[in-house]
Amino acid sequence: MTPWGEMLRTAARLGVGPEGFWRLSLREWRMLTERPGGGALMGRQDFERMAGAWPD
């Protein structure tokens, strides 16, 4: 079972609204939420910079 509620709460904490959440691919979601090597999650400012550089 997919934990949609938990995923939506995580997206909200990251500053990703519902429309943006549902447009994310699984790969994008993982990039936003996984912490390879224990690094920090991507912040809103970093996300917006990346989205500006590579708009869909």
Short mmCIF file of C-alpha atoms in Angstrom, two decimals:
data_model
loop_
_atom_site.label_atom_id
_atom_site.label_comp_id
_atom_site.label_asym_id
_atom_site.label_seq_id
_atom_site.Cartn_x
_atom_site.Cartn_y
_atom_site.Cartn_z
CA MET A 1 0.00 0.00 0.00
CA THR A 2 1.37 3.41 -0.97
CA PRO A 3 1.60 5.86 1.97
CA TRP A 4 0.01 8.80 0.09
CA GLY A 5 -0.73 10.80 3.24
CA GLU A 6 2.85 10.60 4.44
CA MET A 7 4.14 11.46 0.98
CA LEU A 8 1.85 14.50 0.70
CA ARG A 9 2.91 15.73 4.15
CA THR A 10 6.57 15.37 3.16
CA ALA A 11 5.92 17.29 -0.06
CA ALA A 12 4.21 20.06 1.91
CA ARG A 13 7.19 20.30 4.28
CA LEU A 14 9.43 20.67 1.21
CA GLY A 15 7.19 23.42 -0.16
CA VAL A 16 5.78 21.33 -3.02
CA GLY A 17 2.07 21.98 -3.48
CA PRO A 18 -0.48 19.31 -4.42
CA GLU A 19 -0.40 20.14 -8.14
CA GLY A 20 3.40 19.94 -8.18
CA PHE A 21 3.36 16.73 -6.17
CA TRP A 22 1.11 14.94 -8.64
CA ARG A 23 3.27 16.10 -11.57
CA LEU A 24 6.45 14.59 -10.10
CA SER A 25 7.80 11.39 -11.59
CA LEU A 26 8.91 8.65 -9.23
CA ARG A 27 12.52 9.50 -10.08
CA GLU A 28 11.96 13.18 -9.19
CA TRP A 29 10.26 12.20 -5.93
CA ARG A 30 13.21 10.03 -4.98
CA MET A 31 15.64 12.82 -5.82
CA LEU A 32 13.73 15.16 -3.52
CA THR A 33 13.37 12.78 -0.61
CA GLU A 34 16.23 10.29 -0.54
CA ARG A 35 19.37 11.12 1.37
CA PRO A 36 22.30 9.35 -0.27
CA GLY A 37 25.18 9.24 2.17
CA GLY A 38 23.07 10.88 4.87
CA GLY A 39 22.93 14.28 3.16
CA ALA A 40 20.23 16.86 3.80
CA LEU A 41 16.96 17.00 1.90
CA MET A 42 16.71 19.50 -0.92
CA GLY A 43 15.31 22.80 0.29
CA ARG A 44 12.71 24.93 -1.47
CA GLN A 45 15.32 27.41 -2.73
CA ASP A 46 17.39 24.64 -4.32
CA PHE A 47 14.27 23.09 -5.81
CA GLU A 48 13.15 26.39 -7.34
CA ARG A 49 16.63 27.03 -8.77
CA MET A 50 16.63 23.57 -10.34
CA ALA A 51 13.07 23.97 -11.66
CA GLY A 52 14.04 27.30 -13.22
CA ALA A 53 17.07 25.78 -14.89
CA TRP A 54 15.17 22.75 -16.25
CA PRO A 55 11.49 23.63 -16.68
CA ASP A 56 9.16 20.97 -18.04
#
